[in-house]
Every structure is written in C-alpha cells, then in structure tokens.
mmCIF file of C-alpha atoms in Angstrom:
data_model
loop_
_atom_site.group_PDB
_atom_site.id
_atom_site.type_symbol
_atom_site.label_atom_id
_atom_site.label_comp_id
_atom_site.label_asym_id
_atom_site.label_seq_id
_atom_site.Cartn_x
_atom_site.Cartn_y
_atom_site.Cartn_z
ATOM 1 C CA MET O 1 26.853 9.143 -1.774
ATOM 2 C CA ARG O 2 26.724 5.909 -3.796
ATOM 3 C CA LEU O 3 27.957 3.974 -0.750
ATOM 4 C CA LEU O 4 25.227 5.529 1.394
ATOM 5 C CA VAL O 5 22.533 4.493 -1.068
ATOM 6 C CA LEU O 6 23.892 0.945 -1.209
ATOM 7 C CA ALA O 7 23.947 0.778 2.587
ATOM 8 C CA PHE O 8 20.228 1.379 2.752
ATOM 9 C CA LEU O 9 19.268 -0.786 -0.214
ATOM 10 C CA PRO O 10 18.589 -4.022 1.751
ATOM 11 C CA LEU O 11 16.004 -2.374 3.980
ATOM 12 C CA PHE O 12 14.286 -0.521 1.146
ATOM 13 C CA LEU O 13 13.918 -3.827 -0.679
ATOM 14 C CA LEU O 14 12.329 -5.565 2.276
ATOM 15 C CA LEU O 15 10.019 -2.642 3.054
ATOM 16 C CA GLY O 16 8.734 -2.648 -0.477
ATOM 17 C CA GLY O 17 7.353 -6.121 0.126
ATOM 18 C CA CYS O 18 6.039 -5.667 3.662
ATOM 19 C CA THR O 19 2.285 -6.106 3.432
ATOM 20 C CA SER O 20 -0.235 -8.335 5.157
ATOM 21 C CA ALA O 21 -0.385 -10.434 1.994
ATOM 22 C CA SER O 22 3.272 -11.373 2.472
ATOM 23 C CA TYR O 23 2.372 -13.876 5.199
ATOM 24 C CA ASP O 24 0.399 -17.085 5.381
ATOM 25 C CA LEU O 25 -2.462 -16.070 7.667
ATOM 26 C CA MET O 26 -3.251 -19.693 8.523
ATOM 27 C CA GLU O 27 0.225 -19.961 10.006
ATOM 28 C CA THR O 28 0.167 -16.645 11.857
ATOM 29 C CA SER O 29 -3.050 -17.515 13.684
ATOM 30 C CA SER O 30 -1.203 -20.090 15.787
ATOM 31 C CA ILE O 31 1.859 -18.000 16.632
ATOM 32 C CA LYS O 32 2.454 -17.548 20.340
ATOM 33 C CA PRO O 33 3.763 -14.295 21.862
ATOM 34 C CA ARG O 34 7.500 -14.213 22.438
ATOM 35 C CA PHE O 35 7.118 -11.922 25.448
ATOM 36 C CA GLN O 36 4.459 -11.495 28.086
ATOM 37 C CA ASP O 37 2.289 -8.370 28.111
ATOM 38 C CA THR O 38 0.340 -6.964 31.049
ATOM 39 C CA ASP O 39 -2.226 -5.460 28.676
ATOM 40 C CA PRO O 40 -2.122 -7.530 25.481
ATOM 41 C CA GLN O 41 -4.023 -6.413 22.393
ATOM 42 C CA ASP O 42 -5.640 -8.598 19.749
ATOM 43 C CA PHE O 43 -4.097 -7.674 16.410
ATOM 44 C CA GLY O 44 -5.831 -10.510 14.620
ATOM 45 C CA ASP O 45 -3.975 -12.071 11.710
ATOM 46 C CA ASN O 46 -1.596 -9.103 11.580
ATOM 47 C CA THR O 47 -0.055 -9.950 14.930
ATOM 48 C CA PRO O 48 3.422 -8.562 15.635
ATOM 49 C CA TYR O 49 4.383 -12.003 16.935
ATOM 50 C CA ARG O 50 4.781 -13.262 13.375
ATOM 51 C CA HIS O 51 7.893 -11.076 13.096
ATOM 52 C CA LYS O 52 11.136 -12.808 14.008
ATOM 53 C CA VAL O 53 13.213 -9.816 15.110
ATOM 54 C CA HIS O 54 12.154 -8.078 18.321
ATOM 55 C CA GLY O 55 13.663 -5.180 20.242
ATOM 56 C CA ILE O 56 13.077 -2.721 23.051
ATOM 57 C CA ASP O 57 13.521 0.969 23.747
ATOM 58 C CA VAL O 58 14.652 2.250 27.121
ATOM 59 C CA SER O 59 15.374 5.361 29.169
ATOM 60 C CA LYS O 60 16.441 6.047 32.747
ATOM 61 C CA TRP O 61 12.916 5.145 33.899
ATOM 62 C CA ASN O 62 13.689 1.493 33.207
ATOM 63 C CA GLY O 63 16.170 1.513 36.064
ATOM 64 C CA ASP O 64 18.700 -1.265 36.499
ATOM 65 C CA VAL O 65 18.815 -3.602 33.512
ATOM 66 C CA ASP O 66 20.317 -7.084 33.359
ATOM 67 C CA TRP O 67 21.476 -6.857 29.766
ATOM 68 C CA ALA O 68 22.657 -10.461 29.536
ATOM 69 C CA SER O 69 19.148 -11.637 30.482
ATOM 70 C CA VAL O 70 17.611 -9.220 27.991
ATOM 71 C CA ARG O 71 19.769 -10.624 25.210
ATOM 72 C CA LYS O 72 19.103 -14.221 26.254
ATOM 73 C CA SER O 73 15.337 -13.598 26.182
ATOM 74 C CA GLY O 74 15.388 -13.050 22.430
ATOM 75 C CA VAL O 75 15.781 -9.265 22.193
ATOM 76 C CA SER O 76 17.852 -8.336 19.130
ATOM 77 C CA PHE O 77 18.082 -4.547 19.357
ATOM 78 C CA VAL O 78 17.586 -1.608 21.678
ATOM 79 C CA PHE O 79 16.927 2.083 21.096
ATOM 80 C CA ILE O 80 18.311 4.102 24.020
ATOM 81 C CA LYS O 81 17.240 7.598 24.986
ATOM 82 C CA ALA O 82 20.217 9.923 24.810
ATOM 83 C CA THR O 83 19.070 13.531 24.773
ATOM 84 C CA GLU O 84 16.047 15.800 24.890
ATOM 85 C CA GLY O 85 15.786 19.351 23.635
ATOM 86 C CA LYS O 86 18.874 21.546 23.904
ATOM 87 C CA ASP O 87 19.974 20.823 27.460
ATOM 88 C CA ARG O 88 18.851 17.420 28.782
ATOM 89 C CA ILE O 89 20.684 14.122 28.681
ATOM 90 C CA ASP O 90 19.352 10.817 29.959
ATOM 91 C CA SER O 91 21.338 9.985 33.089
ATOM 92 C CA ARG O 92 21.739 6.306 32.144
ATOM 93 C CA PHE O 93 22.535 6.711 28.479
ATOM 94 C CA ASP O 94 26.282 6.126 28.725
ATOM 95 C CA GLU O 95 25.795 3.119 31.001
ATOM 96 C CA TYR O 96 23.079 1.588 28.844
ATOM 97 C CA TRP O 97 24.790 1.769 25.474
ATOM 98 C CA ARG O 98 28.055 0.385 26.802
ATOM 99 C CA ALA O 99 26.295 -2.486 28.566
ATOM 100 C CA ALA O 100 24.074 -3.223 25.556
ATOM 101 C CA ALA O 101 27.126 -3.342 23.333
ATOM 102 C CA ALA O 102 28.910 -5.675 25.752
ATOM 103 C CA ALA O 103 25.867 -7.980 25.692
ATOM 104 C CA GLY O 104 25.993 -8.150 21.896
ATOM 105 C CA LEU O 105 22.821 -6.145 21.251
ATOM 106 C CA ALA O 106 22.452 -3.917 18.217
ATOM 107 C CA HIS O 107 21.823 -0.438 19.630
ATOM 108 C CA ALA O 108 21.212 3.184 18.719
ATOM 109 C CA PRO O 109 20.606 6.455 20.584
ATOM 110 C CA TYR O 110 17.481 8.539 20.197
ATOM 111 C CA HIS O 111 16.752 12.232 20.651
ATOM 112 C CA PHE O 112 13.404 13.534 21.890
ATOM 113 C CA TYR O 113 12.660 16.693 19.909
ATOM 114 C CA TYR O 114 11.569 19.776 21.817
ATOM 115 C CA PHE O 115 9.719 22.375 19.764
ATOM 116 C CA CYS O 116 10.689 25.262 22.040
ATOM 117 C CA SER O 117 14.340 24.964 20.967
ATOM 118 C CA THR O 118 15.864 25.384 17.514
ATOM 119 C CA ALA O 119 17.003 22.505 15.351
ATOM 120 C CA ASP O 120 20.611 23.703 15.499
ATOM 121 C CA GLU O 121 20.581 24.037 19.285
ATOM 122 C CA GLN O 122 19.329 20.472 19.586
ATOM 123 C CA ALA O 123 21.726 19.082 17.000
ATOM 124 C CA ASP O 124 24.617 20.781 18.803
ATOM 125 C CA TRP O 125 23.496 19.238 22.094
ATOM 126 C CA PHE O 126 23.124 15.752 20.611
ATOM 127 C CA ILE O 127 26.533 15.878 18.922
ATOM 128 C CA ARG O 128 28.154 17.164 22.122
ATOM 129 C CA ASN O 129 26.785 14.323 24.240
ATOM 130 C CA VAL O 130 26.462 11.293 21.945
ATOM 131 C CA PRO O 131 29.799 9.758 20.941
ATOM 132 C CA LYS O 132 30.221 8.181 17.552
ATOM 133 C CA ALA O 133 31.209 4.975 19.330
ATOM 134 C CA SER O 134 27.628 4.644 20.629
ATOM 135 C CA MET O 135 26.251 4.720 17.095
ATOM 136 C CA HIS O 136 25.900 1.083 16.046
ATOM 137 C CA LEU O 137 22.563 1.430 14.270
ATOM 138 C CA PRO O 138 21.455 4.793 12.818
ATOM 139 C CA PRO O 139 20.343 7.436 15.335
ATOM 140 C CA VAL O 140 16.656 8.103 15.913
ATOM 141 C CA LEU O 141 14.731 11.382 15.913
ATOM 142 C CA ASP O 142 11.701 11.033 18.196
ATOM 143 C CA VAL O 143 8.980 13.481 17.112
ATOM 144 C CA GLU O 144 5.595 13.491 18.813
ATOM 145 C CA TRP O 145 3.247 15.937 20.472
ATOM 146 C CA ASN O 146 3.819 16.156 24.219
ATOM 147 C CA PRO O 147 0.664 17.605 25.812
ATOM 148 C CA SER O 148 1.860 16.757 29.323
ATOM 149 C CA SER O 149 4.926 18.993 29.058
ATOM 150 C CA LYS O 150 5.133 21.571 31.844
ATOM 151 C CA THR O 151 7.514 23.830 29.950
ATOM 152 C CA CYS O 152 6.559 23.741 26.262
ATOM 153 C CA THR O 153 3.126 23.384 24.688
ATOM 154 C CA LEU O 154 4.148 24.906 21.355
ATOM 155 C CA ARG O 155 2.755 23.169 18.263
ATOM 156 C CA PRO O 156 4.271 24.681 15.113
ATOM 157 C CA ASP O 157 2.506 24.380 11.777
ATOM 158 C CA ALA O 158 3.305 21.310 9.687
ATOM 159 C CA ALA O 159 5.659 23.068 7.274
ATOM 160 C CA THR O 160 7.711 24.423 10.168
ATOM 161 C CA VAL O 161 7.798 21.014 11.834
ATOM 162 C CA ARG O 162 9.138 19.364 8.693
ATOM 163 C CA ALA O 163 11.713 22.094 8.079
ATOM 164 C CA GLU O 164 13.030 21.803 11.637
ATOM 165 C CA MET O 165 13.176 18.032 11.428
ATOM 166 C CA LYS O 166 15.073 18.160 8.140
ATOM 167 C CA ARG O 167 17.588 20.645 9.518
ATOM 168 C CA PHE O 168 18.215 18.514 12.601
ATOM 169 C CA MET O 169 18.515 15.278 10.614
ATOM 170 C CA ASP O 170 20.836 16.819 8.027
ATOM 171 C CA ARG O 171 23.163 17.936 10.816
ATOM 172 C CA ILE O 172 23.129 14.524 12.474
ATOM 173 C CA GLU O 173 23.629 12.623 9.231
ATOM 174 C CA ALA O 174 26.550 14.846 8.236
ATOM 175 C CA TYR O 175 28.286 14.280 11.578
ATOM 176 C CA TYR O 176 27.660 10.571 12.153
ATOM 177 C CA GLY O 177 27.482 9.378 8.567
ATOM 178 C CA LYS O 178 24.155 7.564 9.069
ATOM 179 C CA ARG O 179 20.714 8.717 7.944
ATOM 180 C CA PRO O 180 18.450 9.008 11.017
ATOM 181 C CA ILE O 181 15.368 6.887 11.613
ATOM 182 C CA ILE O 182 12.160 8.802 12.401
ATOM 183 C CA TYR O 183 10.066 7.665 15.370
ATOM 184 C CA THR O 184 6.538 9.039 15.543
ATOM 185 C CA SER O 185 3.031 8.530 16.893
ATOM 186 C CA VAL O 186 -0.281 8.303 15.054
ATOM 187 C CA ASP O 187 -1.506 11.860 15.685
ATOM 188 C CA PHE O 188 1.845 13.507 14.973
ATOM 189 C CA HIS O 189 2.247 11.569 11.747
ATOM 190 C CA ARG O 190 -1.272 12.508 10.644
ATOM 191 C CA ASP O 191 -0.721 16.199 11.430
ATOM 192 C CA ASN O 192 2.767 16.586 9.960
ATOM 193 C CA LEU O 193 4.337 13.641 8.181
ATOM 194 C CA ALA O 194 1.853 11.795 5.972
ATOM 195 C CA GLY O 195 3.292 11.738 2.468
ATOM 196 C CA TYR O 196 6.656 13.192 3.487
ATOM 197 C CA PHE O 197 10.163 11.850 4.195
ATOM 198 C CA GLN O 198 9.675 8.826 1.976
ATOM 199 C CA ASP O 199 13.437 8.273 1.788
ATOM 200 C CA TYR O 200 13.765 7.847 5.565
ATOM 201 C CA HIS O 201 13.126 4.739 7.603
ATOM 202 C CA PHE O 202 10.218 5.019 10.033
ATOM 203 C CA TRP O 203 9.694 3.547 13.473
ATOM 204 C CA VAL O 204 5.986 3.893 14.265
ATOM 205 C CA ARG O 205 3.958 3.566 17.439
ATOM 206 C CA SER O 206 0.744 1.573 17.047
ATOM 207 C CA VAL O 207 -0.451 -0.256 20.159
ATOM 208 C CA ALA O 208 -4.039 -1.092 19.171
ATOM 209 C CA LYS O 209 -3.982 -1.783 15.423
ATOM 210 C CA HIS O 210 -1.525 -2.834 12.755
ATOM 211 C CA PRO O 211 0.353 0.185 11.316
ATOM 212 C CA GLN O 212 -1.130 -0.379 7.855
ATOM 213 C CA ASP O 213 -4.555 0.433 9.309
ATOM 214 C CA ILE O 214 -3.649 3.860 10.701
ATOM 215 C CA TYR O 215 -0.512 5.109 8.921
ATOM 216 C CA ALA O 216 -1.749 5.867 5.423
ATOM 217 C CA ASP O 217 0.709 4.815 2.701
ATOM 218 C CA ARG O 218 3.622 4.671 5.155
ATOM 219 C CA ARG O 219 6.252 1.995 4.810
ATOM 220 C CA TRP O 220 7.726 1.231 8.208
ATOM 221 C CA ALA O 221 10.923 -0.424 9.351
ATOM 222 C CA PHE O 222 10.127 -0.750 13.069
ATOM 223 C CA TRP O 223 6.802 -1.094 14.864
ATOM 224 C CA GLN O 224 6.353 -0.297 18.560
ATOM 225 C CA TYR O 225 3.379 -2.509 19.345
ATOM 226 C CA THR O 226 3.181 -2.294 23.149
ATOM 227 C CA SER O 227 4.293 -0.185 26.101
ATOM 228 C CA THR O 228 3.217 -2.801 28.648
ATOM 229 C CA GLY O 229 5.540 -5.628 27.704
ATOM 230 C CA VAL O 230 7.429 -7.848 30.112
ATOM 231 C CA VAL O 231 11.048 -8.632 29.212
ATOM 232 C CA PRO O 232 13.378 -10.741 31.370
ATOM 233 C CA GLY O 233 16.117 -8.535 32.798
ATOM 234 C CA ILE O 234 13.907 -5.430 33.081
ATOM 235 C CA ARG O 235 11.721 -4.703 36.077
ATOM 236 C CA GLY O 236 8.223 -3.505 35.330
ATOM 237 C CA GLN O 237 6.677 -2.768 31.959
ATOM 238 C CA THR O 238 8.628 -1.801 28.871
ATOM 239 C CA ASP O 239 8.126 -0.953 25.197
ATOM 240 C CA ILE O 240 8.574 -3.779 22.711
ATOM 241 C CA ASN O 241 9.124 -3.397 18.973
ATOM 242 C CA VAL O 242 9.482 -5.558 15.886
ATOM 243 C CA PHE O 243 11.536 -5.206 12.719
ATOM 244 C CA ALA O 244 9.625 -5.337 9.438
ATOM 245 C CA GLY O 245 11.674 -7.943 7.635
ATOM 246 C CA THR O 246 13.060 -11.424 8.001
ATOM 247 C CA GLU O 247 16.001 -12.480 10.134
ATOM 248 C CA GLN O 248 18.206 -12.474 7.033
ATOM 249 C CA ASN O 249 16.982 -8.985 6.093
ATOM 250 C CA TRP O 250 17.922 -7.903 9.599
ATOM 251 C CA LYS O 251 21.418 -9.376 9.435
ATOM 252 C CA ASN O 252 22.031 -7.796 6.040
ATOM 253 C CA TRP O 253 20.815 -4.386 7.138
ATOM 254 C CA VAL O 254 22.762 -4.337 10.408
ATOM 255 C CA ALA O 255 25.906 -5.336 8.554
ATOM 256 C CA SER O 256 25.428 -2.507 6.065
ATOM 257 C CA VAL O 257 24.606 0.318 8.492
ATOM 258 C CA SER O 258 27.002 -0.566 11.309
ATOM 259 C CA LYS O 259 30.170 -0.127 9.257
#
C-alpha cells in the first residue's frame, strides 16, 4: 500500500497547485494552438494551449490511424476505448494499443460504463478482454449519461451510481495494480460526483469553459477541451486533451505509474 501511495504522490503534488494563478496570464495570451480545431472555442487567459502535454482519445470510429504521424505531431498520450458494458469490445482496441505502444505513446484503455449491467459483470468483461500488457497508464472508467442509447435509459440515484463505480474500480485496481482514472462530463459530475472520490484522478470534459468554472472544487489531472480537433495521422475530427502539470510532472508521473 505504501508503494501505491508513493506512486501517485507526484500527480497529487502537481494537482494541488493547478490553478489559474499558477500561470503568467500575459504570457498565455500569446500562446498559439498546437493543433488545429474545426470549431475552436475562446477560453480566454485559461486556454488549454498553455499546457505542454497534449493527448488524444480514440475508438474504432477514428478508423485507420498513422501512429507515427500522431506521435510526431506532438501527442504524448492516448486513451483507447476497450470495452463497454458487459458484452461489447471495441473492434480496434488490440490494434490501437499495440500500435500506440510501438510508436512510443503513453497509453491506457478505457471502459464505458453501462448502467443496465452490474459492476461485477462489467469488471469481469473488462478483465477478460484487456490484457495487463496494454496497461501502460492507469485504466479509465468512463461514466456519463447516455441519452441517445437505444437499449438503456436507466439513471440510478447518485448513491447507487457511486457504489457501482466503487465496486467496479476496486475490482480493476485489485487485478491490474493501478488505481483507475475517472472520466466524466459536466452534468454527470454535477448529479453524482461533486465532492466525492477525492483520492482518484479525474479526466474531465469541458469544451466551452475552463474546468475550474464548471467543476466545483474538483482537482483534475486531464482536461478534454475539444471534440473537433485536427491531429496529423487521424482523418476527420478527434478529441484532444491536456495534462494538468508540467512536462517534468508528466515524466515523473508516467515513470511512477507505468512500473
């Protein structure tokens, strides 16, 4: 347990200091975007472009990917969809993680949670289909409301949501030896997560405002700031994310969690 705490210490230290006051706003005003965006947003002085470490998240819908070009463009990490619910696996997961690893990209699988299946059913499915070898960075639990689902519109109460999440994450952490990262959206966080899971790293979606403006009291490790980004090596639009800390923070954290 002591080793696990030490492994996460570098990121907790950097998150504790991640506020808008940590940056020289005169300098950030002149920062140019690293990647193009087909629908760019004005984040003002809190632009994501001030962050040095950028990454993407992908699924089968991204199609063929030239991973060498992705890496060369300045992408440092990739979250790859692995599984969904109790019986779906992304058809390109195995291909993507192997190719990302070969290109030298830090990578991790993510699971899209399905509230019409139990936590144990979904943990069993994830463990069955996601090899430990694919686990460079910690795994991700993707929790969000999915109103467009044709098969499940169930919205459990907040206490049930948190209990199911904890059960799933405990199972995954016990098997892979890495504490999962939680990915979430603004409405789901507001309904279920505000004030909870303070000892987990969060990856938050916020495509119109800085996370500090809409995620009350939430420290975040990763920020998904656009879904309309343009990254060399990927056809069409893609999600782009930033890491909260400095390049040295990033190197330290990756070294600690990828052992």
